[in-house]
PDB file of C-alpha atoms in Angstrom:
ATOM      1  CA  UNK A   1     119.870  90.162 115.421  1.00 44.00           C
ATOM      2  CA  UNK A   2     117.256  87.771 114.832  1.00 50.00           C
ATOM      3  CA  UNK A   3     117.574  86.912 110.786  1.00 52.00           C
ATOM      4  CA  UNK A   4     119.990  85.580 108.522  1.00 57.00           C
ATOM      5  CA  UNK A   5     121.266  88.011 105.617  1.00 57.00           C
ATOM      6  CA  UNK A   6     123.169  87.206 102.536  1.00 63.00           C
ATOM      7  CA  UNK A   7     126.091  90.428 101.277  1.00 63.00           C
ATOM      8  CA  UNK A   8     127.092  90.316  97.776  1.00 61.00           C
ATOM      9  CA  UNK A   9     129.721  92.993  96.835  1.00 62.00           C
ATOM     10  CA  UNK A  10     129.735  94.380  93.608  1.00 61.00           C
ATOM     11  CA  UNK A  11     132.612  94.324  91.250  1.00 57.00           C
ATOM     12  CA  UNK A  12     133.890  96.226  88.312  1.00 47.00           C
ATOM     13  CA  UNK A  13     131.109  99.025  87.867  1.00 41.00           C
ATOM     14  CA  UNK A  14     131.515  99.223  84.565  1.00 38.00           C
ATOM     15  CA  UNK A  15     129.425  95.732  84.503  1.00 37.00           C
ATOM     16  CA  UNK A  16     126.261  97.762  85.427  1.00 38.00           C
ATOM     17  CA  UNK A  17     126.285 100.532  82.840  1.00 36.00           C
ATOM     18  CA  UNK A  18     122.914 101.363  81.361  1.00 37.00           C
ATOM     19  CA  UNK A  19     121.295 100.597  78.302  1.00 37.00           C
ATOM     20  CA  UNK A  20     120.729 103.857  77.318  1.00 40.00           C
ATOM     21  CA  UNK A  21     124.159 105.629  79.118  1.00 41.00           C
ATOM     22  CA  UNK A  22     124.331 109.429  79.094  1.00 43.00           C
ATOM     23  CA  UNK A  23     127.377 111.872  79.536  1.00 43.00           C
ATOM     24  CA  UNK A  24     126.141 112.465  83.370  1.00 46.00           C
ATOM     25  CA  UNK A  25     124.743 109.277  84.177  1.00 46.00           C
ATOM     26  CA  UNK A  26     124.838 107.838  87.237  1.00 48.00           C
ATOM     27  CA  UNK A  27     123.608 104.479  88.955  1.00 69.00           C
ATOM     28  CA  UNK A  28     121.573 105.005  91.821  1.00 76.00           C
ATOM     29  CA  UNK A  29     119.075 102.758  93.657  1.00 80.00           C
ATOM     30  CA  UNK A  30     116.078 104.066  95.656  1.00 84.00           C
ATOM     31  CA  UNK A  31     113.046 103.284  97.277  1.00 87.00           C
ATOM     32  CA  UNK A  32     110.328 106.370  96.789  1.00 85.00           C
ATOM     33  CA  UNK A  33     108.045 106.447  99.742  1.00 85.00           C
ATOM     34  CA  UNK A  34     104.496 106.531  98.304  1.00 86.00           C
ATOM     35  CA  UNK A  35     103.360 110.198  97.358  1.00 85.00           C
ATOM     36  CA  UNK A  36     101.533 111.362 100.964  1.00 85.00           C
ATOM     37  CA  UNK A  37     103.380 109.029 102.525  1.00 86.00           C
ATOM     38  CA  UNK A  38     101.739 106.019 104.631  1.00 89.00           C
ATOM     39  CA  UNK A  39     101.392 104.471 108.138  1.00 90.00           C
ATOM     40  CA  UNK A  40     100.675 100.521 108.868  1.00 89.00           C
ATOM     41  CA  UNK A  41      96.941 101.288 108.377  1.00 90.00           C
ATOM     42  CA  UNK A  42      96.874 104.048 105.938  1.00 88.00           C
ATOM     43  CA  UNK A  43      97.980 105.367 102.844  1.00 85.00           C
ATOM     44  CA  UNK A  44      97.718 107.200 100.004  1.00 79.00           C
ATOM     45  CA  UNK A  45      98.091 104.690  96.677  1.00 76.00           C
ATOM     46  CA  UNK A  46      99.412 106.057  93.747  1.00 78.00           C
ATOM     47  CA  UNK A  47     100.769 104.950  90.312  1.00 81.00           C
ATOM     48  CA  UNK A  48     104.568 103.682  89.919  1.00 83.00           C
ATOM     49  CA  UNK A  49     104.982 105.806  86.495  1.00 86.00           C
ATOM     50  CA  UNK A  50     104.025 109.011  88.410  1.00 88.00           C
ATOM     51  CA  UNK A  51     106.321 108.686  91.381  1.00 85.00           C
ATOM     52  CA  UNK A  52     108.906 107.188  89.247  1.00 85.00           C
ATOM     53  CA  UNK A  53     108.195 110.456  86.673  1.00 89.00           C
ATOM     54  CA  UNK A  54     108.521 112.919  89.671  1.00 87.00           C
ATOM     55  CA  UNK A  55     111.770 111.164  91.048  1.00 83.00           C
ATOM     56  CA  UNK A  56     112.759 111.058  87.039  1.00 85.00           C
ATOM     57  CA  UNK A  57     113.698 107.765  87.549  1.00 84.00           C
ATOM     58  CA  UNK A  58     114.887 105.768  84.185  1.00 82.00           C
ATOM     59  CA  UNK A  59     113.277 102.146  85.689  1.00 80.00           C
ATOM     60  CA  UNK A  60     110.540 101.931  88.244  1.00 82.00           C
ATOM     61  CA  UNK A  61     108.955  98.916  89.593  1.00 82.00           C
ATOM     62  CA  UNK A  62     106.167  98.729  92.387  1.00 80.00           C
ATOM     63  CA  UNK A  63     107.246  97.984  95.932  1.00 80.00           C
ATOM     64  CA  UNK A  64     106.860  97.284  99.200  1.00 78.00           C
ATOM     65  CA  UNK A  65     103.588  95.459 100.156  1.00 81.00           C
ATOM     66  CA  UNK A  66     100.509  97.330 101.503  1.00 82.00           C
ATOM     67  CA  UNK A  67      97.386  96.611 103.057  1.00 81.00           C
ATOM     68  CA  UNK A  68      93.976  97.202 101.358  1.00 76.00           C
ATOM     69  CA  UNK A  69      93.501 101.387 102.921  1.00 81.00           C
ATOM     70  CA  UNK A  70      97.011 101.930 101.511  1.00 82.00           C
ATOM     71  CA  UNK A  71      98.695 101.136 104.610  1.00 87.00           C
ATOM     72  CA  UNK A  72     102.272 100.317 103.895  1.00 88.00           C
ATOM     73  CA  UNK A  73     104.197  96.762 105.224  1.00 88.00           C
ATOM     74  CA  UNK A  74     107.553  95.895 106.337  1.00 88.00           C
ATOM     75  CA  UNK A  75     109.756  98.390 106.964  1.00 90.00           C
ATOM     76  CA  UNK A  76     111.513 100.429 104.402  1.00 91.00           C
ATOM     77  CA  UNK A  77     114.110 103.393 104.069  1.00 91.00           C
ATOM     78  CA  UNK A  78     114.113 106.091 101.269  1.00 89.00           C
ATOM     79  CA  UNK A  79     117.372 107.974 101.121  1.00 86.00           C
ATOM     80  CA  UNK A  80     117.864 107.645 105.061  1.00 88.00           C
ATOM     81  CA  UNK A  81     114.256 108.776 106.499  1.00 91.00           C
ATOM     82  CA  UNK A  82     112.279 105.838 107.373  1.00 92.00           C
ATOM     83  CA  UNK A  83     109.101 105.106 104.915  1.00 91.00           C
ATOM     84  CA  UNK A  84     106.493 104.404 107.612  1.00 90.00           C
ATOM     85  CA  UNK A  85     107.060 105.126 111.035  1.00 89.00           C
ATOM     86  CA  UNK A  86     105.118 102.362 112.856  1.00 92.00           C
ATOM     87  CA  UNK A  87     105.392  99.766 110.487  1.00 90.00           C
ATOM     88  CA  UNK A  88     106.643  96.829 112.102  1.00 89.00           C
ATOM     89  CA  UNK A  89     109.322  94.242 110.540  1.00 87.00           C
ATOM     90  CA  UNK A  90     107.917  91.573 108.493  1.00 84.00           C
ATOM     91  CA  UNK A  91     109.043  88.319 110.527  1.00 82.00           C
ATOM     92  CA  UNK A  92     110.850  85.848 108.281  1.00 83.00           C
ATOM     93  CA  UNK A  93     110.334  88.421 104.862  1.00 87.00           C
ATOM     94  CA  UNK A  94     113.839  89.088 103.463  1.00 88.00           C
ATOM     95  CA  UNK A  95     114.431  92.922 102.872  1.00 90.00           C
ATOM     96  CA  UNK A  96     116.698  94.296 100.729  1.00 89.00           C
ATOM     97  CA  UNK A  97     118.932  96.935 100.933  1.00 87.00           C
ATOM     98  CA  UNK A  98     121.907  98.976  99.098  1.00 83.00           C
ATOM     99  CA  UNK A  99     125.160  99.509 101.495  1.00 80.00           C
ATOM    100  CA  UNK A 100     127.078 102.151  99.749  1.00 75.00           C
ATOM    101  CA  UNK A 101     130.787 102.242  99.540  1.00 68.00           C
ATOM    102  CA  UNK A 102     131.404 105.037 101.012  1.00 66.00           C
ATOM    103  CA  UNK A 103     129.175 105.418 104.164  1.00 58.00           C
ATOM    104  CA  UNK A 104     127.037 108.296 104.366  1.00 54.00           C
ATOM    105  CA  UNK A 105     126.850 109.303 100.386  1.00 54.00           C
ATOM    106  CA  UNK A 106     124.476 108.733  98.435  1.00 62.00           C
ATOM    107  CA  UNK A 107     123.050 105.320  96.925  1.00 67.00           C
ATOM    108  CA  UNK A 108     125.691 104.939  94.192  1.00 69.00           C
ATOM    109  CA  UNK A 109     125.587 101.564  92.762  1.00 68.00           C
ATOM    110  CA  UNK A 110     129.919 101.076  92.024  1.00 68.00           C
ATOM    111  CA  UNK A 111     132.541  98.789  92.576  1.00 70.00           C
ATOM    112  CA  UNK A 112     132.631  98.329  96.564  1.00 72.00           C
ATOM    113  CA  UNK A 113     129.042  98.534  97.498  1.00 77.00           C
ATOM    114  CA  UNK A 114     127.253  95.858  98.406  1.00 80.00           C
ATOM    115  CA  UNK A 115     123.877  94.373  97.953  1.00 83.00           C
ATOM    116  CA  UNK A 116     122.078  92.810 101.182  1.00 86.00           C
ATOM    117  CA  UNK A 117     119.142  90.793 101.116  1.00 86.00           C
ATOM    118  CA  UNK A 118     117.784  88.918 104.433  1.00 85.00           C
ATOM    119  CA  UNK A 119     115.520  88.330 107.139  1.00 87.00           C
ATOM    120  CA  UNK A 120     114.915  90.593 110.341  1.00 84.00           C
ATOM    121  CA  UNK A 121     116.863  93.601 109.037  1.00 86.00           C
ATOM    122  CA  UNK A 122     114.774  96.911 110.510  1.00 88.00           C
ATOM    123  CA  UNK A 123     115.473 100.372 109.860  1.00 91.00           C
ATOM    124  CA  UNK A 124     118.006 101.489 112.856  1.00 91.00           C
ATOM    125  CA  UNK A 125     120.000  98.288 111.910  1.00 89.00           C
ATOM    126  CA  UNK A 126     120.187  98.954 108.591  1.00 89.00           C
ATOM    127  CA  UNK A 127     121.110 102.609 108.561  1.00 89.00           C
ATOM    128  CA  UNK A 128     123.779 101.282 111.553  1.00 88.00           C
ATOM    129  CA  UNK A 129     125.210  99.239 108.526  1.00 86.00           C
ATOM    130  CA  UNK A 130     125.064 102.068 106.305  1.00 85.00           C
ATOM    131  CA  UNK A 131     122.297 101.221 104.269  1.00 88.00           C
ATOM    132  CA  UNK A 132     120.088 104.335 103.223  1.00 87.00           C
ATOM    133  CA  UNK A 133     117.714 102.626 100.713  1.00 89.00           C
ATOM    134  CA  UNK A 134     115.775  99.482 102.304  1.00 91.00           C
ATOM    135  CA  UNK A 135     112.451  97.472 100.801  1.00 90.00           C
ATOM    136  CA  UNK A 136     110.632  94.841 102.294  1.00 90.00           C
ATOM    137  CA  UNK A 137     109.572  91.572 100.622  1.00 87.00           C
ATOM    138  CA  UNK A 138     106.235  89.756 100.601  1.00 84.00           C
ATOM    139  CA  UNK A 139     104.615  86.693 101.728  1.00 80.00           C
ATOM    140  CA  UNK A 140     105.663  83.723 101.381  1.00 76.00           C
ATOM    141  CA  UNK A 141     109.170  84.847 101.555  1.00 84.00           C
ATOM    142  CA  UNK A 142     112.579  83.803  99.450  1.00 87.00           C
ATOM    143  CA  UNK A 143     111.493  82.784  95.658  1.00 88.00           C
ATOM    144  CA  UNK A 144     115.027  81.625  95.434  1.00 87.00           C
ATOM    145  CA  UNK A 145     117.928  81.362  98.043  1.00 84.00           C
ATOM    146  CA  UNK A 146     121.438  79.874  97.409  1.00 80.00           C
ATOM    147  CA  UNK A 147     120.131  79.622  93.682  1.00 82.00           C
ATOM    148  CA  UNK A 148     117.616  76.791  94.894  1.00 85.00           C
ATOM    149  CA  UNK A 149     113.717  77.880  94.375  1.00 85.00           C
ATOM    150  CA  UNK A 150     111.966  77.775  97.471  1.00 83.00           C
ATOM    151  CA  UNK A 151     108.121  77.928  96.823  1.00 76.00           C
ATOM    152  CA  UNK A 152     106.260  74.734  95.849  1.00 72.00           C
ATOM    153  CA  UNK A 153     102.735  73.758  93.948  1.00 66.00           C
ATOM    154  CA  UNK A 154     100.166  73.932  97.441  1.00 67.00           C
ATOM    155  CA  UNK A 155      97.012  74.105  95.708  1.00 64.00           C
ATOM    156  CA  UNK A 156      96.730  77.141  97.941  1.00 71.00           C
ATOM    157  CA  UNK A 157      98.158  80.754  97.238  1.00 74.00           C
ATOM    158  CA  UNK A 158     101.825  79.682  95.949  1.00 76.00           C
ATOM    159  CA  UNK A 159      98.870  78.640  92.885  1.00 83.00           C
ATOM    160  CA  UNK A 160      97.041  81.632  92.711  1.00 86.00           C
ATOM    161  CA  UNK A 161      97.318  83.588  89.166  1.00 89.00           C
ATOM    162  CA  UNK A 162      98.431  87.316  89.519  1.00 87.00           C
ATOM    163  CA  UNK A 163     100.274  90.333  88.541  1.00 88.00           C
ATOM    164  CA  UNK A 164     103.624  89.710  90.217  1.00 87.00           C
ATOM    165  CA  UNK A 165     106.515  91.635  90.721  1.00 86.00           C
ATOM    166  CA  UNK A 166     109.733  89.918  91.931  1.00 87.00           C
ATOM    167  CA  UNK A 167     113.917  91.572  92.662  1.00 86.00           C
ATOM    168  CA  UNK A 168     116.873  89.502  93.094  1.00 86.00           C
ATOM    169  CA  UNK A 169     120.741  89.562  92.968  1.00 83.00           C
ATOM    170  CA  UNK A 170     122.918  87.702  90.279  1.00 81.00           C
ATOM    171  CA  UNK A 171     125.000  85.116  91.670  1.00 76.00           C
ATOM    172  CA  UNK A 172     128.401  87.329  91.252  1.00 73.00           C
ATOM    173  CA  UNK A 173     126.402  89.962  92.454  1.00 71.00           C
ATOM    174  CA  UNK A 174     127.238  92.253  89.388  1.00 71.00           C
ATOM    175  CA  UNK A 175     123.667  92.774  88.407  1.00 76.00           C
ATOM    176  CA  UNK A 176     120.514  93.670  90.254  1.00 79.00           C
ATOM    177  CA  UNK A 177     117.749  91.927  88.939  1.00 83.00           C
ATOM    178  CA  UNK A 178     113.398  93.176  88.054  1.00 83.00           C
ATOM    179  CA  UNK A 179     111.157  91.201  87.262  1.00 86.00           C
ATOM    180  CA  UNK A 180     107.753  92.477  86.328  1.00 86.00           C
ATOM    181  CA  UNK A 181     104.172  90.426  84.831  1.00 87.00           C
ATOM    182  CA  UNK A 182     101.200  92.095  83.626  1.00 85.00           C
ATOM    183  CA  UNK A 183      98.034  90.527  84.322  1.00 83.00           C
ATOM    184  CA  UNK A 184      94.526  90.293  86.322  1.00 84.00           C
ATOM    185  CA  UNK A 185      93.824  88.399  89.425  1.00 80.00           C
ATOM    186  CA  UNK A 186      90.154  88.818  89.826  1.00 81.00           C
ATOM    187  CA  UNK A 187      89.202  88.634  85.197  1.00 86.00           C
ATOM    188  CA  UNK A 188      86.239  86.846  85.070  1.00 84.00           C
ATOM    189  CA  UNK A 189      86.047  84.770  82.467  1.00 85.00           C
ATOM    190  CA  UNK A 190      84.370  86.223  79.629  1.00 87.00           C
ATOM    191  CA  UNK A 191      87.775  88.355  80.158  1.00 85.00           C
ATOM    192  CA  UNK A 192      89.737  85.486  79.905  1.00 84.00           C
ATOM    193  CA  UNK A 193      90.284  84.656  83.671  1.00 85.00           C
ATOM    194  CA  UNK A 194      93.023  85.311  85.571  1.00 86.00           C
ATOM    195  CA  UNK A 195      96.165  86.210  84.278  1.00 89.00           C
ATOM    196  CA  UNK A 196      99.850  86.098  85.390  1.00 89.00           C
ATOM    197  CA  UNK A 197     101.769  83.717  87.326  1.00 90.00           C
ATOM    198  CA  UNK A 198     101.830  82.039  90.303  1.00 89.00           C
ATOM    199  CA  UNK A 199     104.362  82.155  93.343  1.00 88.00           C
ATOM    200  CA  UNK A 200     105.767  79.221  92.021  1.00 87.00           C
ATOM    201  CA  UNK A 201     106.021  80.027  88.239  1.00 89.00           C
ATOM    202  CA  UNK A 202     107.518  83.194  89.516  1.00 89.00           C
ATOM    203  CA  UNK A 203     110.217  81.533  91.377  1.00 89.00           C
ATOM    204  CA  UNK A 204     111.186  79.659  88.375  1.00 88.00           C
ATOM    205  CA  UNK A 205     111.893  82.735  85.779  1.00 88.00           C
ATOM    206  CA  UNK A 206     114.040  84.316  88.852  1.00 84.00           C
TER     207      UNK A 206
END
């Protein structure tokens, strides 16, 4: 297995109640494979609040990366069935992944499952480990590994303004973390430019 992966097992559930708890709830994580599905050089795009509304999902964030017909990137699981079928894996991108207590079941986020986040980790690997849920990252990589921030100020695209969207694990690996920023990459001016953060702003709020 060429990559390097990082497990954090999860602890007392009760840590990752919701904010808004309910009589049945229950703490799942899944990746939605994009409505139509895709292929590495097509796709259908479509919103996160109407796949998340179809999946009645109680927090959605955008995903994997995709190219500009829709095509999806990396290599990704969504409840067991891969999400593209020829998508390679996204050399030195970490991935991350749910592995479920007990193997087979569904994505149940409780005490004995484990988050795993690394490089090189493809679909028949993954399910092997019994990981049914499985995202990709995006370029450049690890924001922050080890709790060190990896990106630094290039004057190139680590500085480049943008919407971001960013996921990461707590050090005690309790609590699975989303980070999401509003903004425009292309606003001209007279809109007040672009708007955002860059890769290395975004590194420092993870």
């Amino acid at each position: 297995w060429d990559g390097h992966a990082i497990i954090f097992t999860i602890g007392n559930a009760s840590t990752l109640a919701s904010s808004h708890p309910r009589d049945d709830d229950v703490q799942l994580f899944s990746v939605l494979a994009p409505i139509g599905g895709c292929t590495s050089h097509s796709g259908q795009l479509s919103k996160t609040s109407i796949n998340a509304a179809r999946s009645k999902c109680d927090v959605a964030v955008n995903g994997s990366p995709f190219g500009k017909n829709g095509g999806c990137i990396g290599q990704g699981l969504s409840n067991g069935a891969e999400v593209c079928s020829d998508c390679d894996v996204w050399d030195g991108i970490p991935s991350l992944g749910l592995l479920t207590a007990n193997r087979g079941s569904d994505s149940i986020i409780e005490e004995g499952s484990a988050w795993v986040v690394g490089t090189g980790l493809n679909c028949t690997l993954a399910k092997s480990m019994g990981i049914l849920n499985l995202i990709s990252g995006h370029d450049p990589g690890w924001l922050v590994r080890k709790g060190r921030i990896i990106p630094e100020r290039n004057g190139g695209d680590n500085d480049v303004i943008a919407p971001r969207t960013a996921v990461g694990i707590s050090g005690d690996g309790t609590r699975l973390i989303l980070l999401v920023v509003d903004g425009c990459e292309h606003c001209p001016d007279f809109m007040g430019g672009p708007q955002g953060l860059t890769i290395s702003e975004l590194a420092l709020e993870m």
